PDB file of C-alpha atoms in Angstrom:
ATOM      1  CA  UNK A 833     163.619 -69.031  41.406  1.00  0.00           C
ATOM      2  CA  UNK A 834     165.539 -66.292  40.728  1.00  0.00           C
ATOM      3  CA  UNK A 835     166.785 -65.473  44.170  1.00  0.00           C
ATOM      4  CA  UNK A 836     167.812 -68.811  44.969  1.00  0.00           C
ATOM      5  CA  UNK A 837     169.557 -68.921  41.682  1.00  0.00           C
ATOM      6  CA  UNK A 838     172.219 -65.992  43.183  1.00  0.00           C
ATOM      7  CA  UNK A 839     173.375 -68.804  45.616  1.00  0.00           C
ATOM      8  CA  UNK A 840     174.812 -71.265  43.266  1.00  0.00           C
ATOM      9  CA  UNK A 841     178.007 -72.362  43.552  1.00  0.00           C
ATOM     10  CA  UNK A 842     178.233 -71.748  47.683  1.00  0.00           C
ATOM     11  CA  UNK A 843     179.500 -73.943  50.563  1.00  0.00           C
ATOM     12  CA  UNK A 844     181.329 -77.498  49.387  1.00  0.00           C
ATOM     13  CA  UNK A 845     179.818 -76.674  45.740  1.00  0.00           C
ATOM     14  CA  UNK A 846     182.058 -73.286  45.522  1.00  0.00           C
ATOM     15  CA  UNK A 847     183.944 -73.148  42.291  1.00  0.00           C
ATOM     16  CA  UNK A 848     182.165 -76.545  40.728  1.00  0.00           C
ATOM     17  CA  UNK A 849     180.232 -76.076  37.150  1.00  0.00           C
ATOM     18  CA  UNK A 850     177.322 -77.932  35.179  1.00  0.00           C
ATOM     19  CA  UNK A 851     176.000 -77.632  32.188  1.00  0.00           C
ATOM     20  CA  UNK A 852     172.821 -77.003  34.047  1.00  0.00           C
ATOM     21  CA  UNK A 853     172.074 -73.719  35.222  1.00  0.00           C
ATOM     22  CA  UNK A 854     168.393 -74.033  37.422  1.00  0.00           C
ATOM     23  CA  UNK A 855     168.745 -73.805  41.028  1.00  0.00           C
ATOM     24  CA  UNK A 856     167.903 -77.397  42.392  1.00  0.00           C
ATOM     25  CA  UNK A 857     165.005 -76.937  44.804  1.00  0.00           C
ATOM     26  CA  UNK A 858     163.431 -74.358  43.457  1.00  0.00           C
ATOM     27  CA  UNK A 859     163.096 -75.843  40.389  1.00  0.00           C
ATOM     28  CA  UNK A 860     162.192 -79.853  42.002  1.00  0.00           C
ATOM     29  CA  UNK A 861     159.154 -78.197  43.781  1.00  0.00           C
ATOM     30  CA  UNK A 862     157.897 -76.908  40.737  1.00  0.00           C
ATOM     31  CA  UNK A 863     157.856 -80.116  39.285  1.00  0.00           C
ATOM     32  CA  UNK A 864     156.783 -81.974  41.900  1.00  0.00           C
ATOM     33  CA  UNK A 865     153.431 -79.556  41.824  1.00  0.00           C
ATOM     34  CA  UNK A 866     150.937 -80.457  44.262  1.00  0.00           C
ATOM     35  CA  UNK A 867     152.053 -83.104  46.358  1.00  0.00           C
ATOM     36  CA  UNK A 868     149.149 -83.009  48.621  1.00  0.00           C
ATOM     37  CA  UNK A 869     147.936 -85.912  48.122  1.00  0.00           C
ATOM     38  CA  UNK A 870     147.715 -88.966  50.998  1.00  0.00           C
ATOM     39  CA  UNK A 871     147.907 -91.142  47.149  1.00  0.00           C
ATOM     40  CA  UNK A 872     151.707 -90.168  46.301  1.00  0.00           C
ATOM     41  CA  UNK A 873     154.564 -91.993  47.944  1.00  0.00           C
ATOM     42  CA  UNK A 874     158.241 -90.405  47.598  1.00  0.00           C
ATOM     43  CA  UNK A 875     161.429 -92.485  47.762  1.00  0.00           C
ATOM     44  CA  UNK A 876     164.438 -90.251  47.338  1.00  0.00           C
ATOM     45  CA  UNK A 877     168.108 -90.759  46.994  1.00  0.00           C
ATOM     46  CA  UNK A 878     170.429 -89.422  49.369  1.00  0.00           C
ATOM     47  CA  UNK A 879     171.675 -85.532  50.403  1.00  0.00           C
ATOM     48  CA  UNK A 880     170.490 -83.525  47.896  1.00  0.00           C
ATOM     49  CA  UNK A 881     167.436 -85.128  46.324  1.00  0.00           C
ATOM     50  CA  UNK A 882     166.331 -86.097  50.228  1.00  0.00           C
ATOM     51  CA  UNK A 883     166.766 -82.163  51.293  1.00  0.00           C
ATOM     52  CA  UNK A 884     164.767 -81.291  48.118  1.00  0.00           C
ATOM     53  CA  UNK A 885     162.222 -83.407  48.199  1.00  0.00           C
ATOM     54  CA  UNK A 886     161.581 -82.754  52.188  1.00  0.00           C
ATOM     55  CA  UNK A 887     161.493 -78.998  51.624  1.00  0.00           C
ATOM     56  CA  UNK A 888     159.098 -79.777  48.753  1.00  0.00           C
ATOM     57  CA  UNK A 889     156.752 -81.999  50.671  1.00  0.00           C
ATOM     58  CA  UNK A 890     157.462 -81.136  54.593  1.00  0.00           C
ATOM     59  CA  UNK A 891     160.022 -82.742  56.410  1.00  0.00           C
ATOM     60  CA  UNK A 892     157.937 -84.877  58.538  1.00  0.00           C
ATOM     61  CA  UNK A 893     156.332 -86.138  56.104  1.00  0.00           C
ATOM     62  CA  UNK A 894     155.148 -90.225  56.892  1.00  0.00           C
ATOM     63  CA  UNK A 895     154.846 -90.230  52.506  1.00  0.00           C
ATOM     64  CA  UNK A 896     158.262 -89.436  52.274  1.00  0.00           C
ATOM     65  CA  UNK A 897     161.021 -92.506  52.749  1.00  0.00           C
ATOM     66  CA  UNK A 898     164.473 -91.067  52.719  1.00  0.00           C
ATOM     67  CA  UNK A 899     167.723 -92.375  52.326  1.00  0.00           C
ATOM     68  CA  UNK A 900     170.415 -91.521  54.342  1.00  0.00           C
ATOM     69  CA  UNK A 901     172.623 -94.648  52.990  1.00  0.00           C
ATOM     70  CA  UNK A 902     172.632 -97.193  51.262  1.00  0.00           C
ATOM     71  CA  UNK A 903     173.144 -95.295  47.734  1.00  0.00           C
ATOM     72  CA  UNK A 904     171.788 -96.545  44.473  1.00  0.00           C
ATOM     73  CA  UNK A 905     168.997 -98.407  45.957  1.00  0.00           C
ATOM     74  CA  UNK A 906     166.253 -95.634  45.446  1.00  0.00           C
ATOM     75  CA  UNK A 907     164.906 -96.276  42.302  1.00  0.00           C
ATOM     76  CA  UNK A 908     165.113-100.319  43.278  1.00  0.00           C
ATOM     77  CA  UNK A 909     162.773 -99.771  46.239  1.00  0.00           C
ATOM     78  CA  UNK A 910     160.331 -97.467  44.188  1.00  0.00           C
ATOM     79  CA  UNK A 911     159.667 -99.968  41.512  1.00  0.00           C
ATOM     80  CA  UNK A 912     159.160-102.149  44.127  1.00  0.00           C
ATOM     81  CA  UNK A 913     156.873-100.348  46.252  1.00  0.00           C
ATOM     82  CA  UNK A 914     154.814 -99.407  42.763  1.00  0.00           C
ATOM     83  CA  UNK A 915     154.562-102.888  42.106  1.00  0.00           C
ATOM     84  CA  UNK A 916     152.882-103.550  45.999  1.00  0.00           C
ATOM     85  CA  UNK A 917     151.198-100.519  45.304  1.00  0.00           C
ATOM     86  CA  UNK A 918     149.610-100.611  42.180  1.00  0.00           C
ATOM     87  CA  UNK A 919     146.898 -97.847  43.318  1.00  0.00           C
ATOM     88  CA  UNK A 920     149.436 -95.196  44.651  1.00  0.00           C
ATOM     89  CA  UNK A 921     151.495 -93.009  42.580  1.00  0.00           C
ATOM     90  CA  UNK A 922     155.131 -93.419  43.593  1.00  0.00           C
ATOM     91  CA  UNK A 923     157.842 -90.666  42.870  1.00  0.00           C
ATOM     92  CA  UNK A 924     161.771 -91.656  43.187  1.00  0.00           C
ATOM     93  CA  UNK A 925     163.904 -88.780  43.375  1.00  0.00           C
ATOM     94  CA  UNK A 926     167.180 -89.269  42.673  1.00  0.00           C
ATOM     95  CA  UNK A 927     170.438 -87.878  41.822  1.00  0.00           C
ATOM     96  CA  UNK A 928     172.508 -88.438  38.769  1.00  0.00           C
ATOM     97  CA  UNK A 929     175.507 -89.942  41.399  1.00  0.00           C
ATOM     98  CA  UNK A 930     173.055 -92.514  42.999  1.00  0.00           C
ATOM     99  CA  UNK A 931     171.578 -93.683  39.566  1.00  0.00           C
ATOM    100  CA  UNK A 932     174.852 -93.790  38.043  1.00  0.00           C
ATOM    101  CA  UNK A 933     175.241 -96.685  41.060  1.00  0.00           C
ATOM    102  CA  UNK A 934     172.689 -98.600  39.720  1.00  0.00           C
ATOM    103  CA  UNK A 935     171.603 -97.476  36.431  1.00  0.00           C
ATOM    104  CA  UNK A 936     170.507-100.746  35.324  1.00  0.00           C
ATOM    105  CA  UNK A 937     167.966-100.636  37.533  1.00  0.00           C
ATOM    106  CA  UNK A 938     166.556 -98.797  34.374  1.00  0.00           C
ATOM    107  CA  UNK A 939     166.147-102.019  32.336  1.00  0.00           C
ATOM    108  CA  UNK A 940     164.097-103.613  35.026  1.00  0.00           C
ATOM    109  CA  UNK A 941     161.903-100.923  35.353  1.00  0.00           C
ATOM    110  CA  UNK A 942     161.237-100.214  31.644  1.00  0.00           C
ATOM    111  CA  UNK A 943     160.237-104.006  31.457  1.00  0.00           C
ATOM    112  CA  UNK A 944     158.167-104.183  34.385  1.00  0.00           C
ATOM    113  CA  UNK A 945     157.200-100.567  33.145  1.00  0.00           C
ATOM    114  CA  UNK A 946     154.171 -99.794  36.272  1.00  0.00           C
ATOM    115  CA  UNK A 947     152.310 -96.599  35.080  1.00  0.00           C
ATOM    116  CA  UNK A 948     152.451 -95.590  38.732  1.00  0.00           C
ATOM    117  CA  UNK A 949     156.403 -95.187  38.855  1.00  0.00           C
ATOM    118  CA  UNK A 950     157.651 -91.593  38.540  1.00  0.00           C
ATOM    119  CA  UNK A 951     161.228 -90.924  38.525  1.00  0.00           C
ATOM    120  CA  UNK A 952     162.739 -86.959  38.728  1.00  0.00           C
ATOM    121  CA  UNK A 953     166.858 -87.376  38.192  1.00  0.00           C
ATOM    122  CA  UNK A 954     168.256 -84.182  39.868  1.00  0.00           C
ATOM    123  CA  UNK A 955     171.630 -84.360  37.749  1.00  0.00           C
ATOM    124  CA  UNK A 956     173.870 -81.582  38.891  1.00  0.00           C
ATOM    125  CA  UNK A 957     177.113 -83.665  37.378  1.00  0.00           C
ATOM    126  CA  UNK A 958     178.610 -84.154  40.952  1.00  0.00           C
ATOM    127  CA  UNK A 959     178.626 -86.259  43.851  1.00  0.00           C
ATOM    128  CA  UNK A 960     177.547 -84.004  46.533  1.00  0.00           C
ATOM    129  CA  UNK A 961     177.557 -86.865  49.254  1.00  0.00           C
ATOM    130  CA  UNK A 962     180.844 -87.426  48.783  1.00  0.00           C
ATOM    131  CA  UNK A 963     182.327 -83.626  48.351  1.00  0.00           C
ATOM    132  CA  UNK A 964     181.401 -82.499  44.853  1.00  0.00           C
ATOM    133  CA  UNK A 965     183.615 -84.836  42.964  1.00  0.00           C
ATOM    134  CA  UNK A 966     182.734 -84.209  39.529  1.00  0.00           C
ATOM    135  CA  UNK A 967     180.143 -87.360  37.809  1.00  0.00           C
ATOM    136  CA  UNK A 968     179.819 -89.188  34.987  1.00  0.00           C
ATOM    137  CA  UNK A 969     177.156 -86.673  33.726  1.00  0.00           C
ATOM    138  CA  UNK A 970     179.662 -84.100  33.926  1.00  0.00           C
ATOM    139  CA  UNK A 971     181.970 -86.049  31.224  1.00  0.00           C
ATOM    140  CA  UNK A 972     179.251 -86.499  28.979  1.00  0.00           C
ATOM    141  CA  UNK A 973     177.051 -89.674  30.119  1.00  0.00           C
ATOM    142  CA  UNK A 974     173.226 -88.749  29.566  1.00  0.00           C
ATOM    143  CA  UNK A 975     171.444 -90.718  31.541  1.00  0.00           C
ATOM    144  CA  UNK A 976     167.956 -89.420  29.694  1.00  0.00           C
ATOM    145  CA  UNK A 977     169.339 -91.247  26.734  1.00  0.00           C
ATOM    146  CA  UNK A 978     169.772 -94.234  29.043  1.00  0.00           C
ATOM    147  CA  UNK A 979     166.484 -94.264  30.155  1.00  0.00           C
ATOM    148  CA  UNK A 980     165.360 -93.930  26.686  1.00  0.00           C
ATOM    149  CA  UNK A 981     167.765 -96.947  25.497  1.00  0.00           C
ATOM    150  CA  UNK A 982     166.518 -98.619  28.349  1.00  0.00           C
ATOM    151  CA  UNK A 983     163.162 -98.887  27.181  1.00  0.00           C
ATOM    152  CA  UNK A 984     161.440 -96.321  29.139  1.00  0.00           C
ATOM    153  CA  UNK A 985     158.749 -94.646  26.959  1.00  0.00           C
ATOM    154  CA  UNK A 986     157.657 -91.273  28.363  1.00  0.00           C
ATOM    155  CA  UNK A 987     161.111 -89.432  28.675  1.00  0.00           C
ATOM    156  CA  UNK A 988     161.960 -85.246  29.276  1.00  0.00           C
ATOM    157  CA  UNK A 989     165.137 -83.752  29.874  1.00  0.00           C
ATOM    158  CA  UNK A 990     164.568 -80.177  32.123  1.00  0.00           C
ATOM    159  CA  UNK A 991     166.907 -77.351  30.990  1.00  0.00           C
ATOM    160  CA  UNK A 992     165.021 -74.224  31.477  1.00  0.00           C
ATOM    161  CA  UNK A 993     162.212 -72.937  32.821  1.00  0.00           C
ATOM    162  CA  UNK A 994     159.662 -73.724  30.465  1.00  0.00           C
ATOM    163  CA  UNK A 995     160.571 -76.875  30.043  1.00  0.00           C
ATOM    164  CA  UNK A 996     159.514 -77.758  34.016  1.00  0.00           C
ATOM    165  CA  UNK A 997     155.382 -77.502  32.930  1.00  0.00           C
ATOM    166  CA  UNK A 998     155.215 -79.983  30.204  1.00  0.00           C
ATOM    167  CA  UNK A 999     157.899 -82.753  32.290  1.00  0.00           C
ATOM    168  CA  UNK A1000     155.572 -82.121  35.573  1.00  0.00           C
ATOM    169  CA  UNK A1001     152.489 -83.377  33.382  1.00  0.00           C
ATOM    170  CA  UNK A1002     154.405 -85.950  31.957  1.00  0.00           C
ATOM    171  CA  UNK A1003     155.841 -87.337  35.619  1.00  0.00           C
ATOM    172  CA  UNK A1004     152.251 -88.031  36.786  1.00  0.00           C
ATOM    173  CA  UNK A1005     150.282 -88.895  33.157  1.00  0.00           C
ATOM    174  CA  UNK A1006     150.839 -91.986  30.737  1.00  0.00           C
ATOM    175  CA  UNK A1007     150.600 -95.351  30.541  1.00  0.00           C
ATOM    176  CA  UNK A1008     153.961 -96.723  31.880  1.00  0.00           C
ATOM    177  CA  UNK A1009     157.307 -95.158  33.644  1.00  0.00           C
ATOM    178  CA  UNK A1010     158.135 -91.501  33.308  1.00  0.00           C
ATOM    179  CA  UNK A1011     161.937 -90.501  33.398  1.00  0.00           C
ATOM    180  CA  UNK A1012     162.265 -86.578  34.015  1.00  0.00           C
ATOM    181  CA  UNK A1013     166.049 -85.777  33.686  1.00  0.00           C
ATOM    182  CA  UNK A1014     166.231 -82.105  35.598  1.00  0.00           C
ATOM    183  CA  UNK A1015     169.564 -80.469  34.713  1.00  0.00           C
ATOM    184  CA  UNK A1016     170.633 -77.554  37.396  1.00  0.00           C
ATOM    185  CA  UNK A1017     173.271 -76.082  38.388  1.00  0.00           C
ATOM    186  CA  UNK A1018     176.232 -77.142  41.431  1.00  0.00           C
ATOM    187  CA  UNK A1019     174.433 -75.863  44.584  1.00  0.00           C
ATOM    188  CA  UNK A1020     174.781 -76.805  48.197  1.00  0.00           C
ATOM    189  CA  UNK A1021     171.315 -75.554  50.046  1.00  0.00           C
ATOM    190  CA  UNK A1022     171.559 -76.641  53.403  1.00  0.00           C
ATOM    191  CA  UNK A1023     169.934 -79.989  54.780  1.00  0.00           C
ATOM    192  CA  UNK A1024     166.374 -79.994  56.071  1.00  0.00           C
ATOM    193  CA  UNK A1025     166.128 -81.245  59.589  1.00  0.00           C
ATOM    194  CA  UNK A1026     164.804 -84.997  59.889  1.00  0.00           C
ATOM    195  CA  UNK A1027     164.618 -87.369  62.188  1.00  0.00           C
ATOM    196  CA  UNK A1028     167.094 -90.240  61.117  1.00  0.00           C
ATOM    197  CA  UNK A1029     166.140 -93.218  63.203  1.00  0.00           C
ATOM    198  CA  UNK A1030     166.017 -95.966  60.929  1.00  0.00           C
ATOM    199  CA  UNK A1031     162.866 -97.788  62.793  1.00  0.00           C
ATOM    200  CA  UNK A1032     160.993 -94.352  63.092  1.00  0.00           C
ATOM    201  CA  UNK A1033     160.984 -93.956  59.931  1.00  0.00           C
ATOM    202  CA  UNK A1034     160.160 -97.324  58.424  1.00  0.00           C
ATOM    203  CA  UNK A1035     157.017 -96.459  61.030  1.00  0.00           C
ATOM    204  CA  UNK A1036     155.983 -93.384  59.865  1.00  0.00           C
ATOM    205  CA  UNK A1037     156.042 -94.872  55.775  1.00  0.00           C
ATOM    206  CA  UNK A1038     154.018 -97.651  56.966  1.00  0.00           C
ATOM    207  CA  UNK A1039     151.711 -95.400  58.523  1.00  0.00           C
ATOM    208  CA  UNK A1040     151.554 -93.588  55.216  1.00  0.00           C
ATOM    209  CA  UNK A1041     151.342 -96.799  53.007  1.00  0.00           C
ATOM    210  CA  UNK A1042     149.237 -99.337  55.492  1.00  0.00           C
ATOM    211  CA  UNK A1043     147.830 -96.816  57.359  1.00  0.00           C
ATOM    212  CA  UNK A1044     149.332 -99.050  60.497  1.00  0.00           C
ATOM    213  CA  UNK A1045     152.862 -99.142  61.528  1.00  0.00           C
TER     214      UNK A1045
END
């Protein structure tokens, strides 16, 4: 983690601060752990959480449904697919700029509360889609404590290293929703190649989920 950790605060992210100092990928991987598994389904946010998540698991990956629009909707369409899927573990990865979109989406999913919903908030306090404009989590908003206020039981915020062990358990134990709140630093790793047809796609996740398209 160290090496990538010299790279912070390159390309559109040069100049930008967070309170967080982990670099991003690195430090998602590790918390993802194994993700080996045909059993665990990943919806992610858009930009950086996709890119993360894709060099975590593979970018081809059918168990992996990226977003490359429609912002806010990703931890929507996990609680939904945990709900269809009651027998899959489901991990939304998300950034602190697409929750803050839809952070009641929180609310909903502390109710409904399906022990097979994971969600890992990559909160670098910036929108990196849009060019690193600073974020509500950069002013102060905690979006941990919203989870918290929200309802959700099982809640870890990620500052350091050592922290990343005991939030990985907690992201795929428990009885309801997890909410892992992963602090890093402003980074700009480059995309991971994917194909972005919209119907091939949808195909491959259906493969993954139905094992049909």
């Amino acid at each position: 983690m160290n090496d990538k950790s010299k790279a912070l605060g390159a390309g559109r992210s040069a100049g930008k601060t967070a309170t967080g100092h982990l670099e991003r990928r690195a430090a998602v991987k590790a918390i993802l752990g194994d993700t080996s598994s045909d059993d665990i389904l990943f919806i992610t946010g858009l930009a950086g959480s996709k890119n993360d998540v894709l060099e975590a698991v593979g970018p081809d990956s059918k168990r992996v449904y990226p977003l490359f629009g429609a912002m806010g909707a990703a931890a929507g369409m996990a609680l939904g697919l945990a709900l269809a899927q009651p027998h899959k573990r489901v991990v939304c990865v998300t950034g602190d700029g697409e929750l803050l979109m839809n952070a009641g989406t929180l609310a909903t999913i502390s109710i409904l509360n399906p022990p097979n919903l994971s969600i890992l908030c990559v909160d670098n306090e910036h929108y990196g889609e849009t060019g690193f404009q600073r974020s509500h989590t950069g002013l102060g908003v905690d979006l941990a404590k919203i989870a918290e206020g929200s309802g959700i039981q099982a809640v870890r915020t990620v500052i350091n290293e050592e922290d990343i062990p005991e939030a990985s358990q907690v992201l795929y134990s428990g009885n309801g929703t997890s909410f892992v709140l992963l602090k890093v630093g402003v980074s700009d790793p480059p995309s991971v190649p994917r194909n972005r047809d919209a119907a091939t796609n949808k195909d491959w996740f259906r493969e993954a989920v139905l094992g049909k398209a």
